[in-house]
mmCIF file of C-alpha atoms in Angstrom:
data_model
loop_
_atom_site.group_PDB
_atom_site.id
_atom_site.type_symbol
_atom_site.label_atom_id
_atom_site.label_comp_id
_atom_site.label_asym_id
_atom_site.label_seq_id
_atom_site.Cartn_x
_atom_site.Cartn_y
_atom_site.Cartn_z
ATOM 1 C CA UNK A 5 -49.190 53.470 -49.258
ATOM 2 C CA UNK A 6 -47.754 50.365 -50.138
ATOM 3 C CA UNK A 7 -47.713 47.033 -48.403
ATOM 4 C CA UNK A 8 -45.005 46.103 -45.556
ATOM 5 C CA UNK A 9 -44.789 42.796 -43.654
ATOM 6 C CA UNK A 10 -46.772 42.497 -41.286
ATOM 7 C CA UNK A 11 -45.716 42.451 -37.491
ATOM 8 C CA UNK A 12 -46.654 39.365 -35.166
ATOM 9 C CA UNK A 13 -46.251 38.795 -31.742
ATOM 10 C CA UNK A 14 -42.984 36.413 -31.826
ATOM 11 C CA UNK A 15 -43.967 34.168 -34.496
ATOM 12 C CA UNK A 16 -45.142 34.489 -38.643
ATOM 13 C CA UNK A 17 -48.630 34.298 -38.645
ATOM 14 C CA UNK A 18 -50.117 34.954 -41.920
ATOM 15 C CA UNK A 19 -53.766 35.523 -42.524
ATOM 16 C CA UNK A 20 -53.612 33.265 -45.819
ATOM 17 C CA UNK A 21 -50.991 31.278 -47.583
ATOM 18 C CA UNK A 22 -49.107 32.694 -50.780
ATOM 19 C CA UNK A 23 -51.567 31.688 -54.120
ATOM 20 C CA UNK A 24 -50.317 32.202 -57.104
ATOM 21 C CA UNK A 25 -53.758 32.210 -58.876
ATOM 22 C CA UNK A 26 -55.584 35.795 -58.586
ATOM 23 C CA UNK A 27 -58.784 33.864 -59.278
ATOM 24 C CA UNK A 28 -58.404 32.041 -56.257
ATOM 25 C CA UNK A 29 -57.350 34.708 -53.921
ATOM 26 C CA UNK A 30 -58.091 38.199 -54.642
ATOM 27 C CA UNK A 31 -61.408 38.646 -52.771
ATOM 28 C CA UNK A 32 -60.251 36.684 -49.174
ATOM 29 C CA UNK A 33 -56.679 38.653 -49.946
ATOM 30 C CA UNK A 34 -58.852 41.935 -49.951
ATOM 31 C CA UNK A 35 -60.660 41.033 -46.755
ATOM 32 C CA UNK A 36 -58.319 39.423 -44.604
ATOM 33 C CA UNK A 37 -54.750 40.852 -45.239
ATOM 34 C CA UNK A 38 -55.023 44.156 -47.523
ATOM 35 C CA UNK A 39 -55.029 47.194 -45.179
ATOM 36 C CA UNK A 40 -53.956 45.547 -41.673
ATOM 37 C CA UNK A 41 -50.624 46.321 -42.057
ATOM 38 C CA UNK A 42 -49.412 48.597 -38.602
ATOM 39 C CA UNK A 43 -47.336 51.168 -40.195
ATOM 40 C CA UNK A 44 -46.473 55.056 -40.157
ATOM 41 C CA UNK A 45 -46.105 56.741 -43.664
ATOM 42 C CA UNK A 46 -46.504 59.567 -45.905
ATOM 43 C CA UNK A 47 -47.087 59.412 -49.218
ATOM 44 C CA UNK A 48 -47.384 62.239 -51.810
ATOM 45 C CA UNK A 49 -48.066 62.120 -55.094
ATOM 46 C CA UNK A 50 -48.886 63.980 -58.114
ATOM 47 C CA UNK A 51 -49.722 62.749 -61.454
ATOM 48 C CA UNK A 52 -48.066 59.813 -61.674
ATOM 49 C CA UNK A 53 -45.563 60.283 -59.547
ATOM 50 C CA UNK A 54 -45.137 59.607 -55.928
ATOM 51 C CA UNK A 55 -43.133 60.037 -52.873
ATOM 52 C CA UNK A 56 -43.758 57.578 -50.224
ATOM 53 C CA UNK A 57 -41.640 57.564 -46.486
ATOM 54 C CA UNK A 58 -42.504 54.839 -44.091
ATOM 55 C CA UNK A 59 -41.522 53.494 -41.098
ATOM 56 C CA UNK A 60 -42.243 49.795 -39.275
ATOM 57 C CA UNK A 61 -43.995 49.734 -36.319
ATOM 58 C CA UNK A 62 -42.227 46.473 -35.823
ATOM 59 C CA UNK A 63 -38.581 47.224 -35.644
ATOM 60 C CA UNK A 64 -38.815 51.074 -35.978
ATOM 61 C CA UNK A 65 -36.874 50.772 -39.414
ATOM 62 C CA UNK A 66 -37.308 53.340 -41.860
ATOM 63 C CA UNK A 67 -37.665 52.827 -45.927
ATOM 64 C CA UNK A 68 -38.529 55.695 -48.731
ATOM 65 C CA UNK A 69 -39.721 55.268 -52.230
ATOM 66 C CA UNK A 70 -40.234 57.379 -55.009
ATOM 67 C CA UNK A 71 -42.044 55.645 -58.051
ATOM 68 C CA UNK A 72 -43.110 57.031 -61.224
ATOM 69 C CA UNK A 73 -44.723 55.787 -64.322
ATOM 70 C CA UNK A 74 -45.030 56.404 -68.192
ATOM 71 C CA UNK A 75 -47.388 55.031 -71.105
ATOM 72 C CA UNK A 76 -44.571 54.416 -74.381
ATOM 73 C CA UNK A 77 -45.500 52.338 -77.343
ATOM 74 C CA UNK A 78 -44.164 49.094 -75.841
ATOM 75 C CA UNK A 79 -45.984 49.475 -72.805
ATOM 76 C CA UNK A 80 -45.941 50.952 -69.729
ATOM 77 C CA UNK A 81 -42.738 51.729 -67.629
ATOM 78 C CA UNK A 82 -42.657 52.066 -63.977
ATOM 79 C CA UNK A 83 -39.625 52.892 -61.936
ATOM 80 C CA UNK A 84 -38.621 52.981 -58.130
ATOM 81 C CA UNK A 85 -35.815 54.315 -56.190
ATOM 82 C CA UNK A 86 -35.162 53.566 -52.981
ATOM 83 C CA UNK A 87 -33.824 54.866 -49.701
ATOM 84 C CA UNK A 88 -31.559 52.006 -50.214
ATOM 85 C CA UNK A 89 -30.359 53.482 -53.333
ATOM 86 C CA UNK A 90 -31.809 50.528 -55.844
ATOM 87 C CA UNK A 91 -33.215 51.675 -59.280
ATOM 88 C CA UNK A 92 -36.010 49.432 -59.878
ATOM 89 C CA UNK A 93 -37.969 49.059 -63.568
ATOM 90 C CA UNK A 94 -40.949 47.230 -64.975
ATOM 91 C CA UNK A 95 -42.421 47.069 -68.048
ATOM 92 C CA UNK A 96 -45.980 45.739 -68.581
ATOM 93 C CA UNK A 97 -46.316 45.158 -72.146
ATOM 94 C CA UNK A 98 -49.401 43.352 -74.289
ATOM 95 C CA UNK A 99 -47.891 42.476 -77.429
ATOM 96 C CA UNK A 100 -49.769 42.078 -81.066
ATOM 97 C CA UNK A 101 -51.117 39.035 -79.807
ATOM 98 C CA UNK A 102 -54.898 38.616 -78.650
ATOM 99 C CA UNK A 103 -54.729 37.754 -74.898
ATOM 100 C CA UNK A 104 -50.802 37.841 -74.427
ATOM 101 C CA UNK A 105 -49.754 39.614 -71.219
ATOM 102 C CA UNK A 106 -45.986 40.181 -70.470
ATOM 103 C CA UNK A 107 -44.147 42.049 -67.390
ATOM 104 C CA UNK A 108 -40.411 42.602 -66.937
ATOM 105 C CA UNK A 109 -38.646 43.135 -64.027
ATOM 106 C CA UNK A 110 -35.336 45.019 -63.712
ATOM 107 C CA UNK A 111 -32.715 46.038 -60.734
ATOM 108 C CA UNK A 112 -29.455 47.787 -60.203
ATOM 109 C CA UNK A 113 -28.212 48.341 -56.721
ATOM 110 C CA UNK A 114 -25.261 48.243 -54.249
ATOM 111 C CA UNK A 115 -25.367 44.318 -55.223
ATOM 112 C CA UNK A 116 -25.214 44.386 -58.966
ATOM 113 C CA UNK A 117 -27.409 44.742 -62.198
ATOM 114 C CA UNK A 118 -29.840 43.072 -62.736
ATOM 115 C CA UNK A 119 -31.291 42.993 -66.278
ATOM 116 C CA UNK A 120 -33.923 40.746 -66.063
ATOM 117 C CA UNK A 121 -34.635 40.505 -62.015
ATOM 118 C CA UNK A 122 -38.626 38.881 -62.502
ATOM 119 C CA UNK A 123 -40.354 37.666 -65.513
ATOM 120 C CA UNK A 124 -44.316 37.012 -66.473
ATOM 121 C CA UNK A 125 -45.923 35.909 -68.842
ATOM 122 C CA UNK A 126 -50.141 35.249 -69.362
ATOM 123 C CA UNK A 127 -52.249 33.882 -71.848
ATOM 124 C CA UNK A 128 -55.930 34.082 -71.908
ATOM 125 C CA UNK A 129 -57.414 32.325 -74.339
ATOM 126 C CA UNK A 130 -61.726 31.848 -74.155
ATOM 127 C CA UNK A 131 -61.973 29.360 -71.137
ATOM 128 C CA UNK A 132 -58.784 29.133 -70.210
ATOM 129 C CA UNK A 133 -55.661 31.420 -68.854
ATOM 130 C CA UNK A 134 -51.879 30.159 -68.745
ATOM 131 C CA UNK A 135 -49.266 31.830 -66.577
ATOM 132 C CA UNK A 136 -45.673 31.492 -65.929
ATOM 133 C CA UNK A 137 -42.977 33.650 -63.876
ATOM 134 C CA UNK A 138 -39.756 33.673 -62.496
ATOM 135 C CA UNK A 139 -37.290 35.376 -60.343
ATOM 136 C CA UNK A 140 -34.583 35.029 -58.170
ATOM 137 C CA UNK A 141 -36.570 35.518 -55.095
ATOM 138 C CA UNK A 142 -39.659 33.563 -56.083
ATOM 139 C CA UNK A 143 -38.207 30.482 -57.940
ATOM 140 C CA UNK A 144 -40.355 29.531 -60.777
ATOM 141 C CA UNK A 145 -43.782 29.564 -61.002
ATOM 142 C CA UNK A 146 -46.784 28.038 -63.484
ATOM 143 C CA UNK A 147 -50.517 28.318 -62.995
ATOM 144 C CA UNK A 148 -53.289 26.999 -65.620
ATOM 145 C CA UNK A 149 -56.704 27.653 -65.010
ATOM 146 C CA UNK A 150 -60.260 26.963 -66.445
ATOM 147 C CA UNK A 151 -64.153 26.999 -66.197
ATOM 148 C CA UNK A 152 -67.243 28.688 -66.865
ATOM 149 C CA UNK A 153 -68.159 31.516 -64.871
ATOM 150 C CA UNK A 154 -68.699 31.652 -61.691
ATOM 151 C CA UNK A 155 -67.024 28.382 -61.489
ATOM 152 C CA UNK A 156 -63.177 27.797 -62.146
ATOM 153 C CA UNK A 157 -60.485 25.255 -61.561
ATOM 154 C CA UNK A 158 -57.235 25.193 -61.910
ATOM 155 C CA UNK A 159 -53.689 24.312 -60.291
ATOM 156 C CA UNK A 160 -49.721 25.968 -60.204
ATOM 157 C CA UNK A 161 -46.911 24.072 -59.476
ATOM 158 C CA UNK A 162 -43.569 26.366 -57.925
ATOM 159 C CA UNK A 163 -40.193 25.183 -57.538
ATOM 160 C CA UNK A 164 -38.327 27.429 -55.034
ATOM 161 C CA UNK A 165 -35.167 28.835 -55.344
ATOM 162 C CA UNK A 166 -33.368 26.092 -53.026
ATOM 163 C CA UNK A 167 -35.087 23.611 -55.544
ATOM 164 C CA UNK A 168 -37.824 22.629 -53.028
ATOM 165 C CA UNK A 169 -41.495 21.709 -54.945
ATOM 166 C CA UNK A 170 -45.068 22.586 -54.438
ATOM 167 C CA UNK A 171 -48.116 21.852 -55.805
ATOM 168 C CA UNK A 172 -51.529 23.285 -55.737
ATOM 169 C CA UNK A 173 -54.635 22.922 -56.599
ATOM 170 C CA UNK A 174 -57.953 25.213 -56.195
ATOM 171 C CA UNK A 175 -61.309 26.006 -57.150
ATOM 172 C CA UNK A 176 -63.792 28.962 -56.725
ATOM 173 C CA UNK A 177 -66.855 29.803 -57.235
ATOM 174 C CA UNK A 178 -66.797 33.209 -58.211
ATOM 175 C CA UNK A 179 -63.781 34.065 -56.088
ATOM 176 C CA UNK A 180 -66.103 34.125 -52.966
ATOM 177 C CA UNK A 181 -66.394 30.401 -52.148
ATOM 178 C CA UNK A 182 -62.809 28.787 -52.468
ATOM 179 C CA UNK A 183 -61.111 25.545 -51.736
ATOM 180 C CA UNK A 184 -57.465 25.369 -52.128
ATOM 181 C CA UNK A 185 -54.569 22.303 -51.852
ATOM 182 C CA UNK A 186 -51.080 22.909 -51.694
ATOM 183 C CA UNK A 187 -48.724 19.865 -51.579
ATOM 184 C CA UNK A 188 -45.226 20.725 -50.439
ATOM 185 C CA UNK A 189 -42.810 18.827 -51.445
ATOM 186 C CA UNK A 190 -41.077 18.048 -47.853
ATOM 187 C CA UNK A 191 -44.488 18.430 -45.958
ATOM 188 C CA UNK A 192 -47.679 17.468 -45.165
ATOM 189 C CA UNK A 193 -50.776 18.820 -47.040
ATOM 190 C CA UNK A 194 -51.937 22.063 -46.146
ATOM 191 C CA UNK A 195 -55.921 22.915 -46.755
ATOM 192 C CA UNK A 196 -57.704 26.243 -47.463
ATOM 193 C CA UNK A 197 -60.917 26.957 -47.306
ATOM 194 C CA UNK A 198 -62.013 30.403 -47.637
ATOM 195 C CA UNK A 199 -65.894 32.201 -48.405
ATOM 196 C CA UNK A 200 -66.495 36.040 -49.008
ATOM 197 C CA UNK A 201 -69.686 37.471 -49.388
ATOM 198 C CA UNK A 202 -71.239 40.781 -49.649
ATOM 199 C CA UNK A 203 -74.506 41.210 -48.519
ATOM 200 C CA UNK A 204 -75.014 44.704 -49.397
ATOM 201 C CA UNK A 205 -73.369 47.589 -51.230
ATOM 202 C CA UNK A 206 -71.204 48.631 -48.283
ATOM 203 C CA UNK A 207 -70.737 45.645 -46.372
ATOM 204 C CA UNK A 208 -68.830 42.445 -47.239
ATOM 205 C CA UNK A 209 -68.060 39.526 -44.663
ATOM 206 C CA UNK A 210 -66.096 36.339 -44.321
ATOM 207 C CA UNK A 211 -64.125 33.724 -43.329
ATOM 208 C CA UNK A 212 -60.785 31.425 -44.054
ATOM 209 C CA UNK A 213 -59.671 28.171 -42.119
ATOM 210 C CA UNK A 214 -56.550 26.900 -43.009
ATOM 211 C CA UNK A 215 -55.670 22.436 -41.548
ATOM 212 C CA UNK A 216 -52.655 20.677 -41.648
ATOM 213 C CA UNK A 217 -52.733 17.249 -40.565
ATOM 214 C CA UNK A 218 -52.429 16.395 -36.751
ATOM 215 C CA UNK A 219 -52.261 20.307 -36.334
ATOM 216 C CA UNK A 220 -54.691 22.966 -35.073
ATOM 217 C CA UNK A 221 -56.297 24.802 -37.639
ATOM 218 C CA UNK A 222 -55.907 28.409 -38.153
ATOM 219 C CA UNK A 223 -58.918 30.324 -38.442
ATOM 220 C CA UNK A 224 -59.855 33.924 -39.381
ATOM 221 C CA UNK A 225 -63.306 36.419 -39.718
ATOM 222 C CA UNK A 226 -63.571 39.473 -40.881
ATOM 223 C CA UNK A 227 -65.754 42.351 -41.989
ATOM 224 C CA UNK A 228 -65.772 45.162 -43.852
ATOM 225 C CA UNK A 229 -67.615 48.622 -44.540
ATOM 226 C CA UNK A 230 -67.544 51.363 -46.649
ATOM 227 C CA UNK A 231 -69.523 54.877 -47.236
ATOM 228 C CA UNK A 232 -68.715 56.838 -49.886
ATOM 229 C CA UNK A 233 -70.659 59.956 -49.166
ATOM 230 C CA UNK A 234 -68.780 60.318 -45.744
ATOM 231 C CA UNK A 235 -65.783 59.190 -47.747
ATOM 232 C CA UNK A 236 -64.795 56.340 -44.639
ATOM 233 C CA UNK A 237 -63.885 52.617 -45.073
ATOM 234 C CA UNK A 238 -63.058 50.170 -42.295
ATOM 235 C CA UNK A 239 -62.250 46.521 -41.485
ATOM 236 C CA UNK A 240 -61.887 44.860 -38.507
ATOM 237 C CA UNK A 241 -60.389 41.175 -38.247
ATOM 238 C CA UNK A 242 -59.866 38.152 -35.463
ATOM 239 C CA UNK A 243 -56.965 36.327 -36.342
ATOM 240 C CA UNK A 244 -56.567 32.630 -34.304
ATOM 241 C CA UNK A 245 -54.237 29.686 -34.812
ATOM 242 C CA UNK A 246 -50.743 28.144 -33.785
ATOM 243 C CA UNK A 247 -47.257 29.558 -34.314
ATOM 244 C CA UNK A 248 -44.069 27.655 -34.579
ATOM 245 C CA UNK A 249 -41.194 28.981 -32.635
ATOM 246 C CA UNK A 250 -37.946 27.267 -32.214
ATOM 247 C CA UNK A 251 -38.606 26.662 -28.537
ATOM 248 C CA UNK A 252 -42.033 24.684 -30.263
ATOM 249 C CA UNK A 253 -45.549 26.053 -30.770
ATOM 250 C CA UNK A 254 -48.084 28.285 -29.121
ATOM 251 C CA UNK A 255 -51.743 28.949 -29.629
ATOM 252 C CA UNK A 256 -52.111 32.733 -30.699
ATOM 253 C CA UNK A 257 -55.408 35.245 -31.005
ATOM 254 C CA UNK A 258 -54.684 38.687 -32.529
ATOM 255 C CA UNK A 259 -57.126 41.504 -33.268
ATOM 256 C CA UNK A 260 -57.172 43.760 -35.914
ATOM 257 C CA UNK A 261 -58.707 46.676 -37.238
ATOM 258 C CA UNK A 262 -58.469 50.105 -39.873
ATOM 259 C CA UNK A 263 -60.146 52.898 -40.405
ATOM 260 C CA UNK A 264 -58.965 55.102 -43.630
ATOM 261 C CA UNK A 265 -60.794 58.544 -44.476
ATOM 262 C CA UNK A 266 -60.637 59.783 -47.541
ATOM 263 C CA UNK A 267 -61.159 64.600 -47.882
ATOM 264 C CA UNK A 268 -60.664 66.145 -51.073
ATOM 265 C CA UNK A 269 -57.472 64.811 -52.323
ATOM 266 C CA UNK A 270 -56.087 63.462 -48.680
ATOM 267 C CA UNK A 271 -56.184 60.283 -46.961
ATOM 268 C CA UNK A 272 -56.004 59.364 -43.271
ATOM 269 C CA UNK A 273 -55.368 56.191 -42.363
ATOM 270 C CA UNK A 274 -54.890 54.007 -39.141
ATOM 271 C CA UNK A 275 -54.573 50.531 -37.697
ATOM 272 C CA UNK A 276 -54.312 49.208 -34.786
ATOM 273 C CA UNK A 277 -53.047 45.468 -34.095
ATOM 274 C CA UNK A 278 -53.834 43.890 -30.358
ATOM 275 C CA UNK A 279 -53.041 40.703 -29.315
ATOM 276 C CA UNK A 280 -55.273 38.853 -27.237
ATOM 277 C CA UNK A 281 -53.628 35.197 -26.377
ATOM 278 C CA UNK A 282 -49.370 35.272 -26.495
ATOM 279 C CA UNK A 283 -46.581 33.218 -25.199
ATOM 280 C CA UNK A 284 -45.821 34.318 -21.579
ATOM 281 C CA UNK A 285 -42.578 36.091 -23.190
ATOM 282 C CA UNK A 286 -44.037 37.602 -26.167
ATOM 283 C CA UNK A 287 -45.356 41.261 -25.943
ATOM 284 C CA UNK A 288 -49.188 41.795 -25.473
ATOM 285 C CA UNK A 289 -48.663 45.830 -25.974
ATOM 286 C CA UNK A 290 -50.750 47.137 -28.910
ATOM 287 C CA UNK A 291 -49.032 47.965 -32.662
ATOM 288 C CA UNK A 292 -50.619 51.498 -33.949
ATOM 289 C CA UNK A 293 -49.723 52.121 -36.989
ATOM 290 C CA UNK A 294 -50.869 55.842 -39.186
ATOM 291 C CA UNK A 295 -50.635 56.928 -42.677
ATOM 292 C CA UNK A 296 -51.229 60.141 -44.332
ATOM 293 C CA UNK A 297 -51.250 60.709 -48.266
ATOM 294 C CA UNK A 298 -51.880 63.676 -50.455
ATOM 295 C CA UNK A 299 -52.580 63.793 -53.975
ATOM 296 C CA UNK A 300 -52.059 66.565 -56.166
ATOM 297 C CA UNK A 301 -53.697 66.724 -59.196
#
């Protein structure tokens, strides 16, 4: 099932900040946000195509998706319709270039057409990788990075769609141990620090902290296992920080967890989000959230 915002107890609290650099943030991503998200859905899917019907444990909202895919000689084509009745496309193309990337973004809904709704472009090159997108919704984004692996560097710079700035700057070793900078352009510094590891087959562990100056940190731990003879993965994660509210801010502690099982061609999921430390008007009830998918082949 695909992702959905995640539900918080009166405030956004995000397990990481947005990275535009893969490198940086795919294996923390994985352990920390990927999977915790309380929702009910259904998805079914043959081939490649799919049918998925959710619903937000949030607000109670309800959103459906069907998505299907195709390999031409310019690359391959995905499309989406929605339960809001917007056709979306993408084509992932790698041109006759050596290490030349490019994705293209399309829309047409109740709001218009959109020919060209995101666009990305990247460039790998030896050493080195170059990237570039931009969209409506995202603003414009640009990423270099380098190194020798295990070790990389590199930095993006974004400029937002209401013309604010950001820069950051990161480096990993690995993608397990990373440190990450982002400058904002009307705002203090804000820190990452993030370390994944996996000390057997089955089992990975780790941490994130997050510091802004003269604020509390935000911190997070989690763990993860998998068996693939009893076909069963699960996470668990502790989630602690501060949340800004209009009214000002509050410490928060939420718990998380999923379990997904995985029998011949079906998949049973379910998460469960409790928090632990809320504002005295917040709700401490717990967000269950349970997904079924079916694949036929």
């Amino acid at each position: 099932l695909p992702k959905h915002a995640a539900s918080n107890p009166g405030a956004q609290t995000r397990a990481m900040p947005f990275v535009p650099v893969p490198q940086f943030s795919a294996a923390v991503q994985s352990l920390l946000s990927d999977g915790f998200e309380p929702v009910r859905g259904v998805a079914i899917s043959k081939g490649r195509h799919q049918l998925r019907l959710m619903q937000n444990v949030e607000d109670g909202a309800f959103a459906a998706m069907a998505t299907a895919s195709r390999q031409t000689r310019f690359g391959t084509v995905e499309a989406a319709v929605t339960s809001e009745l917007m056709l979306c496309t993408t084509l992932a193309a790698e041109p006759p270039v050596p290490g030349l990337a490019l994705r293209v973004d399309s829309a047409m809904g109740a709001q218009g057409i959109m020919p060209i709704a995101g666009l990305e472009a990247m460039y790998t090159h030896e050493r080195a990788t170059i990237a570039a997108s931009a969209s409506p919704a995202a603003g414009l984004v640009a990423s270099v990075t380098t190194g020798v692996e295990p070790f990389m560097v590199g930095g993006a710079a974004l400029v937002q769609p209401d013309g604010r700035r950001n820069l950051l700057l990161g480096a990993t070793l690995g993608g397990a141990i990373t440190g990450i900078v982002t400058m904002p352009q009307d705002g203090p510094p804000l820190v990452h620090a993030s370390a994944v590891l996996q000390p057997t087959a089955s089992v990975m562990v780790g941490g994130m902290i997050e510091k802004v100056p003269s604020r509390p940190p935000t911190t997070a731990f989690g763990a993860a296992f998998a068996h693939e003879p009893l076909g069963i993965s699960a996470k668990v994660m502790l989630l602690a920080g501060t949340a800004e509210r209009p009214d000002g801010s509050y410490p928060f502690t939420v718990a998380k967890a999923a379990v997904v099982k995985f029998v011949e061609g079906m998949q049973l999921g379910l998460c469960v989000e409790q928090p632990l430390r809320v504002p005295a008007d917040a709700s401490s009830r717990p967000k269950v959230g349970c997904t079924f998918g079916i694949s036929f082949e």
